[in-house]
CSV table of C-alpha atoms and ligand atoms in Angstrom, one decimal:
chain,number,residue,atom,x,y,z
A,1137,UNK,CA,170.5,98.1,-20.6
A,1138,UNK,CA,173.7,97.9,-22.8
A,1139,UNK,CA,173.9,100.4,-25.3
A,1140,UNK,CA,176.2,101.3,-28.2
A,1141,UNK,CA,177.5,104.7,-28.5
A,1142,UNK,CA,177.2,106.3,-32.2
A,1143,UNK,CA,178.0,109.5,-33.5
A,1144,UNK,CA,175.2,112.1,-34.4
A,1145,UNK,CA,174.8,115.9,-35.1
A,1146,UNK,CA,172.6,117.6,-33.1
A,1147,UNK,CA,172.5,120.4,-31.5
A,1148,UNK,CA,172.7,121.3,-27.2
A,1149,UNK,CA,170.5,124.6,-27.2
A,1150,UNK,CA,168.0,127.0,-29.7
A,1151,UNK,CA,170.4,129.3,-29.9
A,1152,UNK,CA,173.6,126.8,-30.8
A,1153,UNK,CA,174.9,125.7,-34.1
A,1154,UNK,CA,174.1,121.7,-34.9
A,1155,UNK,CA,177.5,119.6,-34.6
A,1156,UNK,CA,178.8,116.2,-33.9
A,1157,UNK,CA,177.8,114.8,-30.2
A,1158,UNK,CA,177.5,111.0,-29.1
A,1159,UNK,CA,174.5,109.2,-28.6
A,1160,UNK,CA,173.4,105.6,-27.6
A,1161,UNK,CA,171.7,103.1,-29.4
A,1162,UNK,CA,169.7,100.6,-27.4
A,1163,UNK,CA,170.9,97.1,-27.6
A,1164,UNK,CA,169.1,94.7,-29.9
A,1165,UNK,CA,165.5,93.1,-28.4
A,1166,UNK,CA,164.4,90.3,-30.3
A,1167,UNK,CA,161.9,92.7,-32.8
A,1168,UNK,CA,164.2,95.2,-33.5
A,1169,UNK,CA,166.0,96.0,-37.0
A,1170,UNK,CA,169.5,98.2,-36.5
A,1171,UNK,CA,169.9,99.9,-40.3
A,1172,UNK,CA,173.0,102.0,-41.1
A,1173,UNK,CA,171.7,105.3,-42.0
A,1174,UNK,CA,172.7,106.4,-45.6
A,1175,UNK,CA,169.6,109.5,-46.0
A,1176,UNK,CA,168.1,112.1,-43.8
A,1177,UNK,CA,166.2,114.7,-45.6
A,1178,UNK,CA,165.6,117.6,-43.6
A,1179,UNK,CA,161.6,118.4,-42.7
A,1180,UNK,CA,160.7,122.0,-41.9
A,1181,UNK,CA,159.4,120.3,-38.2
A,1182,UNK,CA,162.8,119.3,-37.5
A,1183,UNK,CA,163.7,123.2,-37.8
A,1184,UNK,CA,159.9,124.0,-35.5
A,1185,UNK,CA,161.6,121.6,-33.3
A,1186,UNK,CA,165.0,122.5,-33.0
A,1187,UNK,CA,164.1,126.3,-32.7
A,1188,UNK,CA,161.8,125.3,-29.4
A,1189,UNK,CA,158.6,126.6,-31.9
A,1190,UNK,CA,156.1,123.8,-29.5
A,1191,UNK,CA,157.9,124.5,-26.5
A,1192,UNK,CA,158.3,120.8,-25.9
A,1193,UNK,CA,162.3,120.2,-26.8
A,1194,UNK,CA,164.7,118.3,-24.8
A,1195,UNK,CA,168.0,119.5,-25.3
A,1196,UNK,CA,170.6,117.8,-26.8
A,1197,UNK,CA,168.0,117.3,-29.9
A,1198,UNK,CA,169.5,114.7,-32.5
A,1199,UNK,CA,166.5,116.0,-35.2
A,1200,UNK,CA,165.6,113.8,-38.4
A,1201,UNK,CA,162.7,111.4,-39.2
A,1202,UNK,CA,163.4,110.9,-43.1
A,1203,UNK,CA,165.6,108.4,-42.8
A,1204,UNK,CA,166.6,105.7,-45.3
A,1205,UNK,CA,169.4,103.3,-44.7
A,1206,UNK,CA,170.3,99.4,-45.1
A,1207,UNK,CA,170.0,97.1,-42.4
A,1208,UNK,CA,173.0,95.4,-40.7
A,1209,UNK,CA,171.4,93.5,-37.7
A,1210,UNK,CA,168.1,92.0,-37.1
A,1211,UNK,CA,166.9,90.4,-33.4
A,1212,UNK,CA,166.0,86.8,-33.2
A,1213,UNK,CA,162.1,87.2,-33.9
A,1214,UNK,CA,162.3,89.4,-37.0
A,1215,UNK,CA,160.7,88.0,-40.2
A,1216,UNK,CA,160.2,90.5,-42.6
A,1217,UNK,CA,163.9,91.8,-43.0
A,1218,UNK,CA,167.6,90.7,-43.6
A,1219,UNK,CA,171.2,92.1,-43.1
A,1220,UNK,CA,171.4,93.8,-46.3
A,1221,UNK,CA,167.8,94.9,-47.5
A,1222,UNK,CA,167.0,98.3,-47.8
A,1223,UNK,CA,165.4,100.3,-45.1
A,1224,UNK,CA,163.2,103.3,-43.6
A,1225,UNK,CA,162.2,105.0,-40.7
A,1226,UNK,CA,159.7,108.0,-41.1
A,1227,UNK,CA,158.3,109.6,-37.6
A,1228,UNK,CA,156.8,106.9,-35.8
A,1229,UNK,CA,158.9,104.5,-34.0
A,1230,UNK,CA,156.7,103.2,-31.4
A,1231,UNK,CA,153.0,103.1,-30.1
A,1232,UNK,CA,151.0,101.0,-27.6
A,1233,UNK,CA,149.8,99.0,-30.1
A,1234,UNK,CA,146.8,97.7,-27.7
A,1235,UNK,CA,144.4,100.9,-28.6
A,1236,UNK,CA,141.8,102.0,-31.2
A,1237,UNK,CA,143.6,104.0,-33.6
A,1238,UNK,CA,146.5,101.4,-33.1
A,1239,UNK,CA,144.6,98.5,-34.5
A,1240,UNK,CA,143.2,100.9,-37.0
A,1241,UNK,CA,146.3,101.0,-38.4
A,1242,UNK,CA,146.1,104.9,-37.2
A,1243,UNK,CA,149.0,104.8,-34.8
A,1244,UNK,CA,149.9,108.4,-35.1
A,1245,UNK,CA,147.0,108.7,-33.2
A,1246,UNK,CA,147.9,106.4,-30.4
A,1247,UNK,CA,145.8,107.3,-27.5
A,1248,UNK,CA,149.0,106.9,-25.3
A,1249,UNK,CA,150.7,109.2,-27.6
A,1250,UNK,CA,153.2,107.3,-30.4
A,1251,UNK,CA,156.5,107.3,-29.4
A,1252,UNK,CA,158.1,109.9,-32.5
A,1253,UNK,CA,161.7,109.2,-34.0
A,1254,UNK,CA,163.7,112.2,-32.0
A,1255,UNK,CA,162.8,114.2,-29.0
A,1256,UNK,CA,160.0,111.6,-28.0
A,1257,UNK,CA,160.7,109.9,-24.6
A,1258,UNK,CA,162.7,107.0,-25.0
A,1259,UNK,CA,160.7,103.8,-23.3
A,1260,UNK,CA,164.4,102.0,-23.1
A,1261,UNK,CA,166.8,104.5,-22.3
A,1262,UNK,CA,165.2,106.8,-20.6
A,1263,UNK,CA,165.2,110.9,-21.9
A,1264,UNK,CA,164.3,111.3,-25.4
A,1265,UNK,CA,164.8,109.5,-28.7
A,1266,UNK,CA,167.7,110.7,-30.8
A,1267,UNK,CA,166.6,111.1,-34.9
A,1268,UNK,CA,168.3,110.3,-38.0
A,1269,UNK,CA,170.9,112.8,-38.1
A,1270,UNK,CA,172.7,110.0,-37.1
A,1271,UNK,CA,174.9,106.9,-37.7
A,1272,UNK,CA,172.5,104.3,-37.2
A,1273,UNK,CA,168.6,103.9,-35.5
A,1274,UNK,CA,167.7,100.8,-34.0
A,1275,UNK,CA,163.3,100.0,-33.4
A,1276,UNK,CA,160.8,97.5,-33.6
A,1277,UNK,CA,160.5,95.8,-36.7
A,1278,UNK,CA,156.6,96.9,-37.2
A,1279,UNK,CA,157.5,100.3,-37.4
A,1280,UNK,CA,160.8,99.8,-40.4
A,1281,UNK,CA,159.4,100.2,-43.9
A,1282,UNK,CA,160.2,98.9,-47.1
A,1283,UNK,CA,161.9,101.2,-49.7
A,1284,UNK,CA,161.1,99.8,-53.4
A,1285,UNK,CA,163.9,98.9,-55.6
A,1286,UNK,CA,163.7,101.4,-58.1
A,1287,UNK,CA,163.4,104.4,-56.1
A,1288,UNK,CA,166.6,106.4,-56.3
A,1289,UNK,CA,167.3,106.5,-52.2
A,1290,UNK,CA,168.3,110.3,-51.4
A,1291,UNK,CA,165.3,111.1,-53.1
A,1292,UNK,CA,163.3,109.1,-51.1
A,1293,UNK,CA,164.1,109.6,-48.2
A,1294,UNK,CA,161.6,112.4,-47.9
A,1295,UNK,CA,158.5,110.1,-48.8
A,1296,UNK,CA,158.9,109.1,-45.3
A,1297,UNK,CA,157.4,112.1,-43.8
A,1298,UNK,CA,156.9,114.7,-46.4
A,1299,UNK,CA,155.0,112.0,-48.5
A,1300,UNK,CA,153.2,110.2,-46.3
A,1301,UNK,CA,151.5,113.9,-44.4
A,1302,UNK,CA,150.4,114.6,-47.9
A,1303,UNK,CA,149.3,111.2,-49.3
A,1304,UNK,CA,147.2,110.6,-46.1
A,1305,UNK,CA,144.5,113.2,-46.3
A,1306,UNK,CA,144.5,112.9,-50.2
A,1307,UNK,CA,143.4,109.4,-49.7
A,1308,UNK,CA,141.2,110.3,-46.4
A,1309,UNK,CA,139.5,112.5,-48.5
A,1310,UNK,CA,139.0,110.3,-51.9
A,1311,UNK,CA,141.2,112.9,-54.2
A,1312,UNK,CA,141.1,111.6,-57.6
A,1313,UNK,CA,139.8,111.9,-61.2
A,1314,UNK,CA,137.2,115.2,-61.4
A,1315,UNK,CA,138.2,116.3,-58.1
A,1316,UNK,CA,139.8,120.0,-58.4
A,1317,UNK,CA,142.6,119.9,-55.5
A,1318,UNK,CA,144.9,122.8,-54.0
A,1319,UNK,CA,148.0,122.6,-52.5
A,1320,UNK,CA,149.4,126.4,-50.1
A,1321,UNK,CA,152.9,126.5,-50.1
A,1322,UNK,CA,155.3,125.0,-52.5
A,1323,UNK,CA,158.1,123.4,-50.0
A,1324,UNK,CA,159.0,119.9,-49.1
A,1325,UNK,CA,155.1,118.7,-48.6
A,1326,UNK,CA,153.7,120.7,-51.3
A,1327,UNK,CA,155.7,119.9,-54.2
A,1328,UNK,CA,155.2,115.9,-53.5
A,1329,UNK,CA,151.9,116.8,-53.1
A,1330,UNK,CA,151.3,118.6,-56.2
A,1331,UNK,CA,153.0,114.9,-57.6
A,1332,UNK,CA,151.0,112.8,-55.5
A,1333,UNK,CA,147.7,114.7,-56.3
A,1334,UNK,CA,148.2,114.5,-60.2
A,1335,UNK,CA,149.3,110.8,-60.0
A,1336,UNK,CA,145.9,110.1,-58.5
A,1337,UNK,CA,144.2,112.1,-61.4
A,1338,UNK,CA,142.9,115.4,-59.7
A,1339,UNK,CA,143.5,118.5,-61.5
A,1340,UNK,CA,146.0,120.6,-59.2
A,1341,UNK,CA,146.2,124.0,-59.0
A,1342,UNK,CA,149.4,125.7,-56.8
A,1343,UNK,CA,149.3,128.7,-54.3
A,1344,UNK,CA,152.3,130.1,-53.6
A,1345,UNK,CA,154.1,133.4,-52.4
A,1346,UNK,CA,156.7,132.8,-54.3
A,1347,UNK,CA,157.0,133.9,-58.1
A,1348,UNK,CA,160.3,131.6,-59.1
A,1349,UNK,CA,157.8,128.3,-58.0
A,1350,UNK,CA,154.3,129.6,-60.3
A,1351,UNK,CA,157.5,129.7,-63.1
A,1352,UNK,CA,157.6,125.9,-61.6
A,1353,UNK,CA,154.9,124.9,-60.9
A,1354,UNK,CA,154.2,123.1,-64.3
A,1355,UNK,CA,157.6,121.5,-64.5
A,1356,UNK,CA,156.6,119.8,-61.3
A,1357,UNK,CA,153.0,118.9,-62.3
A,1358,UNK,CA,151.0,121.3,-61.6
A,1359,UNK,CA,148.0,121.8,-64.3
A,1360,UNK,CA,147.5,125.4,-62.5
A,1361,UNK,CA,149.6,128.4,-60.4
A,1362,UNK,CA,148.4,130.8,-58.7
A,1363,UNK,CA,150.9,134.1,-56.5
A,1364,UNK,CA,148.4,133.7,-53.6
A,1365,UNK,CA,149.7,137.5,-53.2
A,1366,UNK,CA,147.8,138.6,-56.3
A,1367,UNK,CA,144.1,139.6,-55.6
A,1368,UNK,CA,143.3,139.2,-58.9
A,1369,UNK,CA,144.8,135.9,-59.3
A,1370,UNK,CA,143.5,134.9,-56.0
A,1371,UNK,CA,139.2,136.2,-57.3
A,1372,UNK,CA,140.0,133.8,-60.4
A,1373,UNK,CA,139.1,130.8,-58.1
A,1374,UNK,CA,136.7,131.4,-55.6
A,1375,UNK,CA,134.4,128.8,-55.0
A,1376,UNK,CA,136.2,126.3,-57.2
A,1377,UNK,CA,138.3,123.6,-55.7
A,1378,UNK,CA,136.9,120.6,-53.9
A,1379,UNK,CA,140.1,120.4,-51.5
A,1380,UNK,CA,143.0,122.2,-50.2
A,1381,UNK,CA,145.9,120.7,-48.5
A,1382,UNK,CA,147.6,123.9,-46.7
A,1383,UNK,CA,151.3,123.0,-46.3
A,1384,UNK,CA,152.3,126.5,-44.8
A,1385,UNK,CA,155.0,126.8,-41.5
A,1386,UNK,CA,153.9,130.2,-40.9
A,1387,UNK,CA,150.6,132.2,-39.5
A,1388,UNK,CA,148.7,133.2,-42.6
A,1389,UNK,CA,144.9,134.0,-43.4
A,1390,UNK,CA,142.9,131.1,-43.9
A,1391,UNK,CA,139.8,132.8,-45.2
A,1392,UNK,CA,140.7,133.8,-48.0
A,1393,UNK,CA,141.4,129.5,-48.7
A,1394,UNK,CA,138.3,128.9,-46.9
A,1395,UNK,CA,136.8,131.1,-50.2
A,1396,UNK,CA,138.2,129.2,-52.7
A,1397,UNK,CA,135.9,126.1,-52.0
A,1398,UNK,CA,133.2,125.0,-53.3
A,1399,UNK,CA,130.4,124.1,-51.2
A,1400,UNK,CA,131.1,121.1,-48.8
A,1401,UNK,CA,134.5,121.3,-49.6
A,1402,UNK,CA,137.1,120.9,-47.3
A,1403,UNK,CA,140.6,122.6,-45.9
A,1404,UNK,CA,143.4,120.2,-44.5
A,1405,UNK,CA,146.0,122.1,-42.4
A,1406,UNK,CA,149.4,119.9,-42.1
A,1407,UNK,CA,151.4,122.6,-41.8
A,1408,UNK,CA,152.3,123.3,-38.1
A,1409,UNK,CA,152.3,127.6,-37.9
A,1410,UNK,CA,153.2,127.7,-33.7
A,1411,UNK,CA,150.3,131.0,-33.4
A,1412,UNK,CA,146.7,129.5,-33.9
A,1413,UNK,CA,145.1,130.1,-36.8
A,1414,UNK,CA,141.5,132.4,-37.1
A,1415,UNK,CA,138.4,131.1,-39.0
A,1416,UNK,CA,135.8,133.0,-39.6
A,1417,UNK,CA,132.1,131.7,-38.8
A,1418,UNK,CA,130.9,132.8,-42.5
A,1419,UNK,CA,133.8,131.4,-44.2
A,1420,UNK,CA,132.7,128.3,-43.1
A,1421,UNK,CA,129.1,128.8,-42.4
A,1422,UNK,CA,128.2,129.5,-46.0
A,1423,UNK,CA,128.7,126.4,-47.8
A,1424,UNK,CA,129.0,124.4,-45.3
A,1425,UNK,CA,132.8,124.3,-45.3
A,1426,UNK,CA,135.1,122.0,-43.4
A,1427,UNK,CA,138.2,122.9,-41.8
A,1428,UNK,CA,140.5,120.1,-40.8
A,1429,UNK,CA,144.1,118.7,-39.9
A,1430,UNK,CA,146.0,115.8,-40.9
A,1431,UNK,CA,149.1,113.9,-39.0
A,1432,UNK,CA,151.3,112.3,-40.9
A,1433,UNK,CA,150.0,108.7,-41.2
A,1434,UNK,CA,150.0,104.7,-39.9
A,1435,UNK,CA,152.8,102.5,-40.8
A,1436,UNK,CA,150.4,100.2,-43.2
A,1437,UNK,CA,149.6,103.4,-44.8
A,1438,UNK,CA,153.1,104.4,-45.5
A,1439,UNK,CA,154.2,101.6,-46.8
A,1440,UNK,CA,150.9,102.1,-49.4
A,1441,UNK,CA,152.9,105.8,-50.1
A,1442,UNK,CA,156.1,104.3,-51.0
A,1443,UNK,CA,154.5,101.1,-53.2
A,1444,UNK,CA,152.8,104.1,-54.9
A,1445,UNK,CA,155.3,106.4,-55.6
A,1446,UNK,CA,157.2,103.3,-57.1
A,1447,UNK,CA,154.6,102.6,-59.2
A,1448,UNK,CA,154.1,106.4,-60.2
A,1449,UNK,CA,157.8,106.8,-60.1
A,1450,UNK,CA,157.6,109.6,-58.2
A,1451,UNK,CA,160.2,111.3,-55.2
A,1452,UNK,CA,161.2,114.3,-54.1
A,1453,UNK,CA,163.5,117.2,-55.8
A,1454,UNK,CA,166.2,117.5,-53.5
A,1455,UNK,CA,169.4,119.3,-52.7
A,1456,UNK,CA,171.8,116.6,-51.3
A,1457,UNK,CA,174.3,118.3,-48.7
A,1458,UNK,CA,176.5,117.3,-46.9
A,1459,UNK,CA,175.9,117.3,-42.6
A,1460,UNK,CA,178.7,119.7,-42.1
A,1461,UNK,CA,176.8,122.4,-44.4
A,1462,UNK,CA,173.4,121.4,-42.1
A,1463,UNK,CA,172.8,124.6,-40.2
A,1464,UNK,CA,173.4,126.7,-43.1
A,1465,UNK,CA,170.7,124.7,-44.8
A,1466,UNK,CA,168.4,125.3,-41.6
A,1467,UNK,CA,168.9,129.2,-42.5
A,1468,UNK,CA,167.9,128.7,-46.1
A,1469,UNK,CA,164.9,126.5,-45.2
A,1470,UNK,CA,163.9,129.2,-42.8
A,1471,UNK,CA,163.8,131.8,-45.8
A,1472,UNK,CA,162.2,128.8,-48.1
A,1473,UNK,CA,165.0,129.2,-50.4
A,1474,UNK,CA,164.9,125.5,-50.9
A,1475,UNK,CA,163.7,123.7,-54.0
A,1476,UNK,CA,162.2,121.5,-52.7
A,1477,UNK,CA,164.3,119.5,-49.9
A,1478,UNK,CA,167.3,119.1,-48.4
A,1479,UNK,CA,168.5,115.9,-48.4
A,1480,UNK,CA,171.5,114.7,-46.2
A,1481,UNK,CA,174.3,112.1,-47.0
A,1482,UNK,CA,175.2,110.5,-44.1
A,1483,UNK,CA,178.5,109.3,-45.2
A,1484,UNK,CA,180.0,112.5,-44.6
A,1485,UNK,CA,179.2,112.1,-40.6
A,1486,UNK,CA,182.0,109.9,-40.8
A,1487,UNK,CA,184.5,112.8,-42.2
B,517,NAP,P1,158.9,124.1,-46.2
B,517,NAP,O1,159.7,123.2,-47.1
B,517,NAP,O2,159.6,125.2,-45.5
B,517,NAP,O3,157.6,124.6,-47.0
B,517,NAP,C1,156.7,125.5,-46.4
B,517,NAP,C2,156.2,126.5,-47.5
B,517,NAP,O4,155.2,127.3,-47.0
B,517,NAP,C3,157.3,127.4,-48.0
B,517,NAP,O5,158.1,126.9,-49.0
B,517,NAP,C4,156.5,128.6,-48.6
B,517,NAP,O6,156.0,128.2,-49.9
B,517,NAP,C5,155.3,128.6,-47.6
B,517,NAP,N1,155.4,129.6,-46.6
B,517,NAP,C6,156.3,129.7,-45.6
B,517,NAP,N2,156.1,130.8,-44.9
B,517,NAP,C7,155.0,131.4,-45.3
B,517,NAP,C8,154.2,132.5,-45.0
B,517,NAP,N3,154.6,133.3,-43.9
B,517,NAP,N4,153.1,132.8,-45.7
B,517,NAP,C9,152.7,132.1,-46.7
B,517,NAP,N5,153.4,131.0,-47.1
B,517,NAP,C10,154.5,130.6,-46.4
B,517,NAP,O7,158.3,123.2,-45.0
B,517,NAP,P2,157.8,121.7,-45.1
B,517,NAP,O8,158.9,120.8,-44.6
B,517,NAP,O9,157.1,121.4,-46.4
B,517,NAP,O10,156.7,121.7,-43.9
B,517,NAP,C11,155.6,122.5,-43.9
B,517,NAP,C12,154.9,122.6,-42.6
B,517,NAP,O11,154.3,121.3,-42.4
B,517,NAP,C13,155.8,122.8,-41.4
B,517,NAP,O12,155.0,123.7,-40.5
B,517,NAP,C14,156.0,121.5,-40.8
B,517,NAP,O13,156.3,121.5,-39.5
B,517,NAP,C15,154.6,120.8,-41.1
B,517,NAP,N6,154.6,119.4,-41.1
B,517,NAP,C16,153.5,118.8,-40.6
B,517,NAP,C17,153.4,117.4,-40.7
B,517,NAP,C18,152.1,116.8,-40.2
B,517,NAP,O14,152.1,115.5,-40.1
B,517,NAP,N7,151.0,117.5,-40.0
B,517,NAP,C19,154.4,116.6,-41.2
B,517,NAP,C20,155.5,117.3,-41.7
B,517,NAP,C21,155.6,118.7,-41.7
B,517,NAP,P3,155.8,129.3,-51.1
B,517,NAP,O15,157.2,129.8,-51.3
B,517,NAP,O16,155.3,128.4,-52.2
B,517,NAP,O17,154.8,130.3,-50.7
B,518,ZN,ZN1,158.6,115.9,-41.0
């Protein structure tokens, strides 16, 4: 197949810095969209991934799945978009399309395993698939979104995977008016969730390790904040939220969340900590407690997201960098000395 050669920052090995490589862009079937790539922001998995956390990268890894761009070429079947419009691509590119989950609109859950916007093998070309830290992506039209108008863009861009892993369960699990909701860990998912979560009328209360983000919690919505380090603070709420959404990259204890519940209430894990996690037959046992996990979500779905953070007028807090400055951003991510994304603009990859 012919390919066009763009350039992309990525890096060749754990241990290496991220910097400008090549990469090929498959040439243009009849469904796909090609978008110029204006926004990446920069998702704590794409540091997982880079680092080798999983154990599943391919080296050279071009990481980024918050991408938001404009589209400059469309193949001869596509409908639903022009040269011009504005465009997204979160985490899914590709799926079979023929199974369950895919006709439920579920195709994270592809049961041949979705194909993912970097370091997912590449049906086309062969190797992996090379992500939004990048000039341009090219994919089928059913899996490019829609980005409202009246979103600012940078600030979008991390709807497209930070947004959508929160909005999903929050939905899933009918969140709204009278429910009492709490979000662990006040990064890029947990501060769109604490937005997400009061837009749909729950009363949120905030965990976090950090005691600069209680200080901010309120500014960012929040009705409650809680230093999940505090004991005391920590008693204050046992047995009183309906749902948790645990957005922490790390191994902590979740008992002590599991406590927090009330009966028949559930715990959603979206972070990704690499070391399993330990629960505790009684923490669950005794009020009949559910612990769970959550992927991301179906296109349909995030396309909902981004109508409804329109409507809400809701994005993220970001930091907008440039992609020279990415690895030192990887190093403040890694210390969560972010607030609350990193966001990057991809017109300096042509510096
Ligand atoms: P992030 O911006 O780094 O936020 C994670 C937050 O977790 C930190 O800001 C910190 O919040 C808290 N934290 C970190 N280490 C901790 C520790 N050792 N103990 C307690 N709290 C800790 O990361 P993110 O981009 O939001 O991603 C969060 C996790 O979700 C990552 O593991 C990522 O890979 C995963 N993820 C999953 C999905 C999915 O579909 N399931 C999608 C995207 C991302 P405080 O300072 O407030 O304590
Ligand atoms: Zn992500």
């Amino acid at each position: 197949m012919e390919t066009t050669t763009v350039k992309a920052f990525g890096t060749k090995a754990a241990d290496q810095p991220l910097e400008t490589i090549n990469i090929n862009r498959r040439e243009l079937q009849v469904h796909d969209v090609e978008m110029e790539i204006l926004y990446c922001g920069i998702c704590h998995s794409d540091l997982h991934q880079i680092k080798n956390d999983f154990g599943m990268t391919a080296y050279p890894i071009v990481p980024g799945h918050e991408i938001v761009g404009r589209v400059t070429r469309v193949g001869s079947h596509v409908k639903n978009f022009n040269v011009g419009d504005l465009s997204a691509v979160g985490c899914i590119v590709d799926s079979c399309q023929e199974c369950e989950s895919c006709h439920e609109g579920l195709e994270q859950f592809c049961n041949q395993f979705p194909t993912f916007s970097f370091n997912s093998p590449d049906k086309y070309l062969g190797g992996v698939t090379y992500g939004g830290f990048s000039e341009t992506y090219v994919c089928e039209d059913k899996y490019v979104l829609h980005v409202p108008k009246s979103l600012d863009l940078a600030a979008a861009a991390p709807l497209l995977c930070a947004g959508i892993t929160v909005y999903s369960p929050l939905r899933h699990w009918n969140v709204g008016p009278g429910k009492k909701v709490g979000i662990l860990g006040i990064g890029g998912l947990g501060h769109l969730a604490i937005k997400i979560a009061k837009a749909m009328g729950a009363e949120v209360t905030v965990f976090t390790t950090s005691q600069s983000k209680v200080e901010d919690a309120k500014r960012l919505g929040a009705h409650n904040a809680v230093l999940s380090t505090d004991a005391a603070q920590m008693s204050q709420y046992t047995g009183k939220l309906n749902f948790i959404i645990d957005t922490v990259s790390a191994k902590h204890d979740i008992n002590s969340y599991l406590n927090l519940l009330k009966h028949d209430g559930t715990v959603v894990l979206v972070g990704l900590p690499p070391e399993p996690l330990e629960v505790g037959a009684f923490n669950v046992v005794m009020g009949r407690k559910s612990f769970s996990g959550s992927n991301i979500g179906g296109i349909a779905e995030t396309q909902e997201m981004l109508d409804f953070c329109a409507e809400h007028h809701i994005t993220a807090d970001i930091e907008l960098i440039k992609v020279q400055d990415v690895n030192e951003a990887f190093k403040r991510l890694e210390k969560g000395d972010v607030k609350y994304r990193f966001v990057i603009d991809m017109a300096s990859l042509k510096e």
